[in-house]
Short mmCIF file of C-alpha atoms and ligand atoms in Angstrom, two decimals:
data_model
loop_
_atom_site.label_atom_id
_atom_site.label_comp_id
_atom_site.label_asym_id
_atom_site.label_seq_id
_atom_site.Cartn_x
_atom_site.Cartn_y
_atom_site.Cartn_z
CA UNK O 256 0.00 0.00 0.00
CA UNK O 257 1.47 3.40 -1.05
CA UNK O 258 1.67 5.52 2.24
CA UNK O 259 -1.37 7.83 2.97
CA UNK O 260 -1.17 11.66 1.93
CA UNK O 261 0.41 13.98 5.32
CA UNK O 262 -0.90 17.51 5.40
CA UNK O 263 0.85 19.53 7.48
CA UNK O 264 -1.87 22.04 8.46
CA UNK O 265 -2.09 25.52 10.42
CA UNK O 266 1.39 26.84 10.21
CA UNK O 267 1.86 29.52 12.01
CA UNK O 268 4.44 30.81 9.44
CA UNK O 269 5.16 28.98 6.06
CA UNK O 270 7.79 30.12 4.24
CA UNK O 271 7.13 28.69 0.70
CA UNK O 272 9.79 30.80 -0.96
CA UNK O 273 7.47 30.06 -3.77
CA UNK O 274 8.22 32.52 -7.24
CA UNK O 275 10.43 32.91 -10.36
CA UNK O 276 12.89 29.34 -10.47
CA UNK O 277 15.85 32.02 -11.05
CA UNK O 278 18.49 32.72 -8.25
CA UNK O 279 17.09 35.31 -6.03
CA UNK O 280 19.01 39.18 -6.08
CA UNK O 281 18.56 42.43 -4.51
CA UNK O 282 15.18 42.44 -2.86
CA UNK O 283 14.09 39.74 -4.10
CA UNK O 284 16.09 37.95 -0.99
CA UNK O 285 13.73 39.14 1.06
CA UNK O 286 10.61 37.49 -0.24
CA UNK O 287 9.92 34.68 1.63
CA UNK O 288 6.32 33.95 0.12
CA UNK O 289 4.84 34.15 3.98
CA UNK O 290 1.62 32.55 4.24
CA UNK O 291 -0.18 32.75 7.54
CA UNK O 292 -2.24 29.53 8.89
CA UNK O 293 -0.24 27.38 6.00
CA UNK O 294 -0.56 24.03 4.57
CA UNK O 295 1.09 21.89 2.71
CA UNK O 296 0.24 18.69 1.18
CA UNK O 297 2.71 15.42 0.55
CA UNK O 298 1.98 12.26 -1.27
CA UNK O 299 4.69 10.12 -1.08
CA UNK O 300 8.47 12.04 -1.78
CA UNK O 301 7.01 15.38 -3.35
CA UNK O 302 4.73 18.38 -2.39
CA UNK O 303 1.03 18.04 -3.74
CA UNK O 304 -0.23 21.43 -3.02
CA UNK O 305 0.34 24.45 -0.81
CA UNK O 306 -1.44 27.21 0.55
CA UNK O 307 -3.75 29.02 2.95
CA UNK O 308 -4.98 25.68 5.16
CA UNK O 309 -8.73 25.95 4.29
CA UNK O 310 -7.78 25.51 0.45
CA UNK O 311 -5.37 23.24 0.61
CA UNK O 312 -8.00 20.97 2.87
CA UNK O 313 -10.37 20.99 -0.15
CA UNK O 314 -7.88 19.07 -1.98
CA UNK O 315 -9.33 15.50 -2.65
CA UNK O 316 -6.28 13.71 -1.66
CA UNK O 317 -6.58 16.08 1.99
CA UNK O 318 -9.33 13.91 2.60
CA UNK O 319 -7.64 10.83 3.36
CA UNK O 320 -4.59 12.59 4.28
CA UNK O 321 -2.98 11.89 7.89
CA UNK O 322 -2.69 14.99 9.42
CA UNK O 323 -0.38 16.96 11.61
CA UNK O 324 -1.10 20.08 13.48
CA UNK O 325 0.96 22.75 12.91
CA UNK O 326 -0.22 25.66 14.73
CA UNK O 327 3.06 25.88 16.84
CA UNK O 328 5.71 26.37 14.11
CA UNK O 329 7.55 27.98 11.61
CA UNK O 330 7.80 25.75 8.70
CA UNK O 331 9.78 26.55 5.64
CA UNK O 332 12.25 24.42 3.02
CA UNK O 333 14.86 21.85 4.91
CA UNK O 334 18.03 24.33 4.85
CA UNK O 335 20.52 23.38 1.57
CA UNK O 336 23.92 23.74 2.96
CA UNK O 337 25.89 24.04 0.01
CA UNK O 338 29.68 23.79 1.64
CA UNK O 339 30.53 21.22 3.85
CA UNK O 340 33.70 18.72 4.46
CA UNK O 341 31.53 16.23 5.99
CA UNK O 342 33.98 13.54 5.95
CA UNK O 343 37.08 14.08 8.77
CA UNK O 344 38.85 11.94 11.19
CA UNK O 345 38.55 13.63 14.29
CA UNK O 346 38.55 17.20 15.95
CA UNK O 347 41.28 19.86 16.15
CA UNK O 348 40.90 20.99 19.43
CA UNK O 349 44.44 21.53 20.33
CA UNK O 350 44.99 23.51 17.21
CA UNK O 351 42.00 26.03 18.50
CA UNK O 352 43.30 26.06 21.70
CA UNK O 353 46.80 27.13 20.10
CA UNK O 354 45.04 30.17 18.43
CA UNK O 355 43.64 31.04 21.46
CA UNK O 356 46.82 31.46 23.15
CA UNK O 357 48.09 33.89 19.62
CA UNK O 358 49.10 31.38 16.97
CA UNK O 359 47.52 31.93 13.48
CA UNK O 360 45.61 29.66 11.26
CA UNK O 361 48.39 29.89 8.69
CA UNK O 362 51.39 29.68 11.31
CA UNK O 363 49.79 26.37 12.41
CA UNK O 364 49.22 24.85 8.64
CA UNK O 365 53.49 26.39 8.37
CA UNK O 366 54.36 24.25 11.21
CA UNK O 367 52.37 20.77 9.06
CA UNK O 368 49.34 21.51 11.49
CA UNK O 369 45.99 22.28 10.34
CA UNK O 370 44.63 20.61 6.76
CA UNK O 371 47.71 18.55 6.56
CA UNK O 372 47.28 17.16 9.97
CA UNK O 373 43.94 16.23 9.58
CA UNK O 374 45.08 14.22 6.38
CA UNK O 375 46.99 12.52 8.25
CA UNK O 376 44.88 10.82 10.10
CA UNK O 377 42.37 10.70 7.34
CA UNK O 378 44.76 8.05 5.37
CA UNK O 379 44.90 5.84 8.70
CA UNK O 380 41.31 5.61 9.07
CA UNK O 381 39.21 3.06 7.57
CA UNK O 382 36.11 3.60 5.79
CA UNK O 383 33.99 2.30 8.45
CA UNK O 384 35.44 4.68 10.85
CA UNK O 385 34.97 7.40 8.74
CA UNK O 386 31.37 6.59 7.65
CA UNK O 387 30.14 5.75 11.39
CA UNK O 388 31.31 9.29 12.25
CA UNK O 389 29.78 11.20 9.08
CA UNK O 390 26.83 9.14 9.85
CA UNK O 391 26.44 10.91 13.56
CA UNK O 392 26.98 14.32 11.94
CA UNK O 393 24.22 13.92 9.56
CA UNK O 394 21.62 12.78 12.27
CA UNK O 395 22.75 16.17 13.72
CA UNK O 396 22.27 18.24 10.32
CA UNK O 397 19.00 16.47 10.21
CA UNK O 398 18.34 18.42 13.78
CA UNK O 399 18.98 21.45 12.83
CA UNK O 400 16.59 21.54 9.83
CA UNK O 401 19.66 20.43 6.76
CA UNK O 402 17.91 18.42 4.51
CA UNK O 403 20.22 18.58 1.27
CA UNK O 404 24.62 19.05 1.92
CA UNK O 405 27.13 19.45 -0.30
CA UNK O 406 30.13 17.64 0.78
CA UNK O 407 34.01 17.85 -0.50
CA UNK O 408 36.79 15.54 -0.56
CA UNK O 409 40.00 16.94 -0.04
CA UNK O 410 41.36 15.55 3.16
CA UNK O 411 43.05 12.79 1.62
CA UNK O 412 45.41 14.82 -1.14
CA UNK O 413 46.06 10.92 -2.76
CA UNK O 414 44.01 9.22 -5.03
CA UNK O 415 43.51 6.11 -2.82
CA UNK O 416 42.16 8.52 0.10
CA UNK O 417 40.00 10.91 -2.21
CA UNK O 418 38.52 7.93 -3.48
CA UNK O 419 37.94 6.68 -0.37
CA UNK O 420 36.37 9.96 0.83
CA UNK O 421 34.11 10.48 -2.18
CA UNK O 422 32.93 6.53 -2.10
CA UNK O 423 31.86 7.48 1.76
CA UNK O 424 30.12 9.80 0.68
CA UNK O 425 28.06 7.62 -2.39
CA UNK O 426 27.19 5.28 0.49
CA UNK O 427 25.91 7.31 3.10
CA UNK O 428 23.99 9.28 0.10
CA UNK O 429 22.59 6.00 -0.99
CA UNK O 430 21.59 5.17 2.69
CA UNK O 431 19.90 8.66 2.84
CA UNK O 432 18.36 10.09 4.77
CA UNK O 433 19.69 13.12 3.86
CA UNK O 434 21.33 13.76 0.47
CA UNK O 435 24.35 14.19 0.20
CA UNK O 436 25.83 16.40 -3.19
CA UNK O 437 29.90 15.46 -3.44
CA UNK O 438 32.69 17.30 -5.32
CA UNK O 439 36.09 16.65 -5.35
CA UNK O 440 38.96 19.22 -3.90
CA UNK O 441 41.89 17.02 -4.16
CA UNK O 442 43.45 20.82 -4.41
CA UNK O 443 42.46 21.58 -1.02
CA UNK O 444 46.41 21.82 -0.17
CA UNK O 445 49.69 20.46 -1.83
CA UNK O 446 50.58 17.31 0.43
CA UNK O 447 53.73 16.98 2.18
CA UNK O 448 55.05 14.60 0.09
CA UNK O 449 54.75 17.17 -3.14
CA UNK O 450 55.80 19.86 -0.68
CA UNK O 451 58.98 20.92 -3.26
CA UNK O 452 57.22 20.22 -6.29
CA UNK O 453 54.05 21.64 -6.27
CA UNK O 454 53.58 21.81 -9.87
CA UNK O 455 53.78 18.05 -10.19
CA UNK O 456 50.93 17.23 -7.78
CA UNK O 457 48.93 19.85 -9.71
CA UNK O 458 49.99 17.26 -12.78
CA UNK O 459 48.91 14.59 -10.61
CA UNK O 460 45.35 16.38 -10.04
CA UNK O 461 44.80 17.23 -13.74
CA UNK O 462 45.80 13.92 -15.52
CA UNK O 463 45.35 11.33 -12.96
CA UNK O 464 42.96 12.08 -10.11
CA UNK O 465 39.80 14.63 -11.63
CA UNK O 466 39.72 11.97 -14.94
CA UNK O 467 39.56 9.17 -12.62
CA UNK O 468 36.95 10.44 -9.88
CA UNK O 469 34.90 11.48 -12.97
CA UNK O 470 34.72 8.43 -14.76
CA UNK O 471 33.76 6.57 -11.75
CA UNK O 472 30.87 8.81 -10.89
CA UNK O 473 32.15 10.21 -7.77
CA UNK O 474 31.47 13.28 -7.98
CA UNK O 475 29.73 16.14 -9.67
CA UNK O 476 31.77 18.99 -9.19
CA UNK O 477 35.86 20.19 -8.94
CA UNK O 478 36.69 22.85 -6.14
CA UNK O 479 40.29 24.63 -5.50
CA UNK O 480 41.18 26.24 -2.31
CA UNK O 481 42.67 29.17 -4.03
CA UNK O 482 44.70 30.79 -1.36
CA UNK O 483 47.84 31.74 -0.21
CA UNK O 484 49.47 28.77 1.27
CA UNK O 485 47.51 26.63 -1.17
CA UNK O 486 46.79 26.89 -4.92
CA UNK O 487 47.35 29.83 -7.16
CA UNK O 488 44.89 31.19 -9.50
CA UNK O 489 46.88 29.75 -12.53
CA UNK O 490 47.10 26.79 -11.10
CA UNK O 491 43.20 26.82 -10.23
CA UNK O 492 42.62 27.48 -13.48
CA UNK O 493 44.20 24.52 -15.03
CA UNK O 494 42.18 22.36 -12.09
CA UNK O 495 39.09 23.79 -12.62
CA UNK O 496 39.68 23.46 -16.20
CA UNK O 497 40.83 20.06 -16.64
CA UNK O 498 37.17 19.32 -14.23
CA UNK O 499 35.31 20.42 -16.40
CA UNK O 500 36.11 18.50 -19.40
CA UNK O 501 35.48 15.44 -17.66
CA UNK O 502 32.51 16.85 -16.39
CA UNK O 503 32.99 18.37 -13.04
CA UNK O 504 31.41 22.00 -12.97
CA UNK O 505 34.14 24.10 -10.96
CA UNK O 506 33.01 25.79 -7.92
CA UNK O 507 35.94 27.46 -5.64
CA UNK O 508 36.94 28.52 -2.04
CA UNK O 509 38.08 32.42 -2.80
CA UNK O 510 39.42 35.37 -1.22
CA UNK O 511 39.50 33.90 2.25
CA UNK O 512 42.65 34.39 4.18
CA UNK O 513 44.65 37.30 1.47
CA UNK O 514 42.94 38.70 -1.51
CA UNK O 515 44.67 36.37 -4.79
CA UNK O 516 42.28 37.12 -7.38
CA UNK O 517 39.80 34.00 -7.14
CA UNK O 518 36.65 35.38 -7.66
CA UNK O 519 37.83 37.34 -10.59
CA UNK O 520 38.77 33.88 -12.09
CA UNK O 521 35.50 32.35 -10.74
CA UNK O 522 34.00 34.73 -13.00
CA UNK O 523 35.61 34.17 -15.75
CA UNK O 524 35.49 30.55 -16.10
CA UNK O 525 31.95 30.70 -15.15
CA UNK O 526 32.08 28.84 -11.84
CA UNK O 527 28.76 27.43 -10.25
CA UNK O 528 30.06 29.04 -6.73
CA UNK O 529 32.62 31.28 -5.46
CA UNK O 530 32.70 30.52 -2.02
CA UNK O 531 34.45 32.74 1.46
CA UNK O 532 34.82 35.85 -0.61
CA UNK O 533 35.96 37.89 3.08
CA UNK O 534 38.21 39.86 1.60
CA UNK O 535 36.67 40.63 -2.37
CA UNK O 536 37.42 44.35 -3.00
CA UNK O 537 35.34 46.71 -4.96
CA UNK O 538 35.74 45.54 -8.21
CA UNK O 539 35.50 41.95 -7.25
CA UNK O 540 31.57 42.75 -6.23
CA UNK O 541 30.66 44.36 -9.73
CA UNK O 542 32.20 41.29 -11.68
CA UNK O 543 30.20 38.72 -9.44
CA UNK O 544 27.26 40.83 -9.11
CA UNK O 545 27.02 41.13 -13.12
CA UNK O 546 27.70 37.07 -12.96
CA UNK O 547 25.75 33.65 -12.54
CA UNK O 548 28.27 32.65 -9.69
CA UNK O 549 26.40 32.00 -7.03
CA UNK O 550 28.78 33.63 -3.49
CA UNK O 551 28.52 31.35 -0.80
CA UNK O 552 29.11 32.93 2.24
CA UNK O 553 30.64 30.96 5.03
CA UNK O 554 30.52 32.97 8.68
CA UNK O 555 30.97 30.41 10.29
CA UNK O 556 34.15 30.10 9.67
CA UNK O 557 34.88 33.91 10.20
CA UNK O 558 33.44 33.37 13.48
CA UNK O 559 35.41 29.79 14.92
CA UNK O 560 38.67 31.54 13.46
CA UNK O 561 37.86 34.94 15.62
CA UNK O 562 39.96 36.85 13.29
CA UNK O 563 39.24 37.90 9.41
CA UNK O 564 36.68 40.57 8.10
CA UNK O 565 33.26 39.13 7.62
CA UNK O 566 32.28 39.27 3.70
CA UNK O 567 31.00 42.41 2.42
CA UNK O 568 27.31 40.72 2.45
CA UNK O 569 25.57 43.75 2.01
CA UNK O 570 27.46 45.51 -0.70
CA UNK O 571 27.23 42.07 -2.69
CA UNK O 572 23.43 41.53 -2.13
CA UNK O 573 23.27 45.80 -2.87
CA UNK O 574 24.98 45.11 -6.00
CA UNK O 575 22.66 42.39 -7.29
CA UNK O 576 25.10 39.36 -6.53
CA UNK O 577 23.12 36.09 -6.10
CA UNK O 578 24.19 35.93 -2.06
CA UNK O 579 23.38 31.57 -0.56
CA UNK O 580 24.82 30.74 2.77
CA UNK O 581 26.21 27.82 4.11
CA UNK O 582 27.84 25.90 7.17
CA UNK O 583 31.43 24.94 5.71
CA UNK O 584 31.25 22.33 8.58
CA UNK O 585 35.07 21.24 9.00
CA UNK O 586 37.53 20.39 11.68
CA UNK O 587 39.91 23.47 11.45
CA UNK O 588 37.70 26.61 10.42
CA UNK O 589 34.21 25.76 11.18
CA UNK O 590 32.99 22.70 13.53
CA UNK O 591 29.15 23.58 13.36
CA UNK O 592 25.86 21.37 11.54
CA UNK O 593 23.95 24.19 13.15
CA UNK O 594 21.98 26.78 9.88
CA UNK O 595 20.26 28.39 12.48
CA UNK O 596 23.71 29.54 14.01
CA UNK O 597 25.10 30.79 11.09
CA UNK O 598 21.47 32.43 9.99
CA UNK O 599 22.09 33.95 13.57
CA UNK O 600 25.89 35.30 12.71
CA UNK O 601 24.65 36.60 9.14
CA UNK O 602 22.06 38.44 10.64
CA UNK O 603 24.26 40.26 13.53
CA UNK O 604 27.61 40.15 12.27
CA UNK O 605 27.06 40.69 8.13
CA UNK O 606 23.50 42.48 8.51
CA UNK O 607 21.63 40.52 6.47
CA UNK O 608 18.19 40.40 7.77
CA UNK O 609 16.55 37.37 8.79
CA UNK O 610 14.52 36.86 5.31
CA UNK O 611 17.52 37.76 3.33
CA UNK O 612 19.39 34.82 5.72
CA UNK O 613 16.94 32.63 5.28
CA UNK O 614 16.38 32.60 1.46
CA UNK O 615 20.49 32.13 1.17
CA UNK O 616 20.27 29.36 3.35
CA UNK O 617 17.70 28.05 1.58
CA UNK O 618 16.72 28.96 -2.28
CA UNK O 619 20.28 30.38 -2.91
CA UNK O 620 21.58 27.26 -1.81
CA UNK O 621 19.97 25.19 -4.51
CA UNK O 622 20.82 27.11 -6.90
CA UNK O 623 24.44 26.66 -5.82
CA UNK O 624 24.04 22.92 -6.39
CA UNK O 625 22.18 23.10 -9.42
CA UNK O 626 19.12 21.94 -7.56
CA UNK O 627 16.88 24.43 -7.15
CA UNK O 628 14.35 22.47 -9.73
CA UNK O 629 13.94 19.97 -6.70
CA UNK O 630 14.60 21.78 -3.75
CA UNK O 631 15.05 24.79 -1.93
CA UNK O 632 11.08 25.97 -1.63
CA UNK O 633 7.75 24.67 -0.81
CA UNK O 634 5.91 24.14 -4.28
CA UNK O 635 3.68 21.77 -6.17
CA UNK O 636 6.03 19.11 -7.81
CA UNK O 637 9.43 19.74 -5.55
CA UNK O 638 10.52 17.31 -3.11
CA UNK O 639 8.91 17.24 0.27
CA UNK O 640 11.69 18.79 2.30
CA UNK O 641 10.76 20.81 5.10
CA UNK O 642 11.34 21.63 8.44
CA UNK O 643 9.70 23.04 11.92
CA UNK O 644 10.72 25.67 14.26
CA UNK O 645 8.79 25.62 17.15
CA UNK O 646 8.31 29.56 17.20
CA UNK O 647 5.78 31.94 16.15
CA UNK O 648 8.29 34.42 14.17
CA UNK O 649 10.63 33.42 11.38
CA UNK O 650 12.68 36.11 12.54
CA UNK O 651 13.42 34.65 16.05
CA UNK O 652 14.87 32.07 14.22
CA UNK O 653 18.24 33.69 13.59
CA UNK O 654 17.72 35.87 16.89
CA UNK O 655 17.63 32.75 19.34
CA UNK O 656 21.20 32.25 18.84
CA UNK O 657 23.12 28.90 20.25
CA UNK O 658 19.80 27.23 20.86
CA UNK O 659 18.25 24.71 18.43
CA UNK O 660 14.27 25.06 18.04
CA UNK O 661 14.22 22.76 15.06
CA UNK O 662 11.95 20.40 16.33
CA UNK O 663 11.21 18.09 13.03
CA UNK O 664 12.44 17.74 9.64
CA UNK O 665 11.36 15.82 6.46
CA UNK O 666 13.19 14.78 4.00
CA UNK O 667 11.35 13.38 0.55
CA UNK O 668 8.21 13.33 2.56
CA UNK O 669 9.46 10.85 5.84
CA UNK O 670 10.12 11.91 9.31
CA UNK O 671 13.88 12.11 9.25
CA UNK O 672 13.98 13.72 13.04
CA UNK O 673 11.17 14.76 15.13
CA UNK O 674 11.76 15.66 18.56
CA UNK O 675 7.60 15.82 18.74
CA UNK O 676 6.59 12.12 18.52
CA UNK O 677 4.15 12.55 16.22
CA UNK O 678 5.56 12.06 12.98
CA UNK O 679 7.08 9.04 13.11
CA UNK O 680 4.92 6.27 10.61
O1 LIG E 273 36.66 26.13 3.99
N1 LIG E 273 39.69 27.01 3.43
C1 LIG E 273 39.87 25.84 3.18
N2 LIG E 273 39.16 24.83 3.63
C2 LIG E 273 38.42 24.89 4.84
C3 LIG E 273 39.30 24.70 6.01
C4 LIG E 273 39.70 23.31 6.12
C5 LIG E 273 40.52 22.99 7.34
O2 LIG E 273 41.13 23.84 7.98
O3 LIG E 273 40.54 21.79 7.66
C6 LIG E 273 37.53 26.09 4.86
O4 LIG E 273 37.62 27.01 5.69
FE1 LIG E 274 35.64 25.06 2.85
#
């Protein structure tokens, strides 16, 4: 028997970010197609219908729906984090404890800390290991309202360990619940053992490892950490070029730690996502305001480092630049699942308002995985991926900060957390 129909009546708030299927800019961001006492209707993994609760009842299939009350929350899309390095060995608490006392995220990575001590370990651990402790993240994503992550490689910097990264992340995507969107950044940082010749490992990258990943499937798009102390923008451009012809759109981490020129070459090469972008000058906004490169802005990370200029959020959203936000969960620069947290720090820190947040973290962010046709907003025909906030106000989502009032979250129509009890089949 095909499961029965679940309408999720009486929303307080429903954010349908219903509207135009193109990236949202300018003001725009702010429309978060609010509908007061909201429904929404799900028959098996997609949405059926939406609207104001007494239409949506009339519905025929409302009739033998199963229904949930939800006069006590904000519901609105499941959050599409569209930067993440899900996959890591363990924590690098002692490195954050060492910037506490003065050291710098750089001085650390000098010294054969930070990235390259995390790959370390990474090419010790077995796949298990690595799966059973992805797997514990995502229940935590899940928690937080995440319904959709993007998730890089990049911690191995061989092709045995990047494989093994990127087929972690095919399995726990096939396992769902959540899905999981991978991309390869085998130039996250030039390994030790290429230390002298840097050149040949990006060799290594362009004729061995991206044709390999891509004609196994394993992933769907090429990123460069194009930074000082890691790739150059000629060098990122042969990466990102030799990705995508085998088929791996290039995305990029840019103008993070010094200003190299990154999302000037994101530009040009047409990149799906330009991500960081704390230090873009002037000029930098025009070109990716005028552009289809989506800027993925990662406080997080601005935040957990306690250092670095926010990103010019404003001036790029002012400028017409399609703005998405996401979580960049990773060991050294940003250990958080939490959406709601970094909704909280773009809101206070880059004064975005809560709508603008929201929409980045959500519509933006499908559009920066080339999803937005399935996710990413509450319409007829998309996937049933939603989540609840048990508050009355979207906006006190962002201003409770540090507390989690996700309380459940669908993915493809099934209970994938729900802290209520009533959800479960
Ligand atoms: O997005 N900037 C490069 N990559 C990560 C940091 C990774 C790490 O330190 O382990 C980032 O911030
Ligand atoms: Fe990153």
């Amino acid at each position: 028997m095909p499961p029965r129909p679940l309408l999720i009546a009486h929303c307080r708030q429903l954010l349908t970010l219903a509207g135009p299927r193109e990236p949202r800019r300018g003001q725009q961001l702010r429309d978060l197609g609010l509908i007061r006492d909201g429904a929404v209707l799900i028959h098996g993994e997609r949405i059926e219908a939406v609207g104001p609760t007494r239409r949506v009842e009339r519905h025929p299939l409302a009739r033998q729906a199963v229904k949930f009350d939800a006069r006590a929350y904000v519901v609105l899309p499941g959050f599409v984090d569209s930067h993440t390095h899900l996959v890591f060995p363990s924590s690098r608490a002692g490195e954050y404890e060492q910037r506490l006392a003065g050291a710098t995220y750089e001085q650390i990575a000098r010294r054969g800390g930070g990235i390259l001590s995390t790959v370390k370990k990474l090419r010790r651990a077995s796949p298990e290991e690595l799966r059973t402790q992805a797997r514990g993240w995502l229940a935590e994503f899940a928690a937080h309202g995440t319904t959709t992550l993007e998730a890089k490689s990049g911690y191995g910097l061989d092709l045995k360990s990047e494989i093994k990264i990127l087929e972690v992340l095919r399995q726990l995507n096939r396992q769902g619940p959540l899905e999981i969107v991978s991309t390869f950044l085998g130039a996250h940082v030039v390994p030790r053992e290429y230390k002298r010749r840097p050149q040949a490992y990006v060799e290594l990258l362009v004729r061995r490892m991206i044709p390999t990943v891509a004609s196994r499937g394993l992933a769907e798009f090429c990123d460069v950490f194009c930074d000082r102390g890691a790739f150059t923008p000629a060098q990122a451009r042969l990466i990102l070029t030799a990705g995508r012809v085998c088929g791996l759109e290039p995305r990029l981490h840019a103008e993070q730690l010094v200003r190299t020129g990154g999302a000037r070459l994101a530009v040009q090469l047409h990149a799906v996502s330009a991500d960081h972008l704390e230090r873009v000058n002037r000029g930098d906004i025009r070109r990716l305001a005028r552009s289809n490169t989506v800027c993925t802005l990662l406080p997080g990370a601005v935040f957990h480092l306690g250092k670095s200029p926010y990103a010019p959020a404003r001036a790029l959203i002012e400028a017409g630049a399609i703005v998405a936000l996401a979580t960049d969960f990773n060991p050294g620069t940003s250990p958080t699942v939490s959406m709601p947290m970094i909704l909280s720090l773009a809101c206070t820190q880059m004064r975005m308002t809560p709508a603008e947040a929201i929409a980045a973290a959500t519509f933006n962010g499908a559009h920066a995985l080339r999803r937005a046709d399935r996710v990413g907003s509450l319409e007829p025909g998309q996937q049933a991926d939603l989540c609840g906030f048990e508050l009355p106000d979207y906006r006190e989502i962002p201003y409770y900060f540090g507390v989690n009032l996700c309380r459940w979250t669908l993915k493809r129509g099934q209970a994938i957390y729900d802290a209520t009890g009533r959800l479960q089949p």
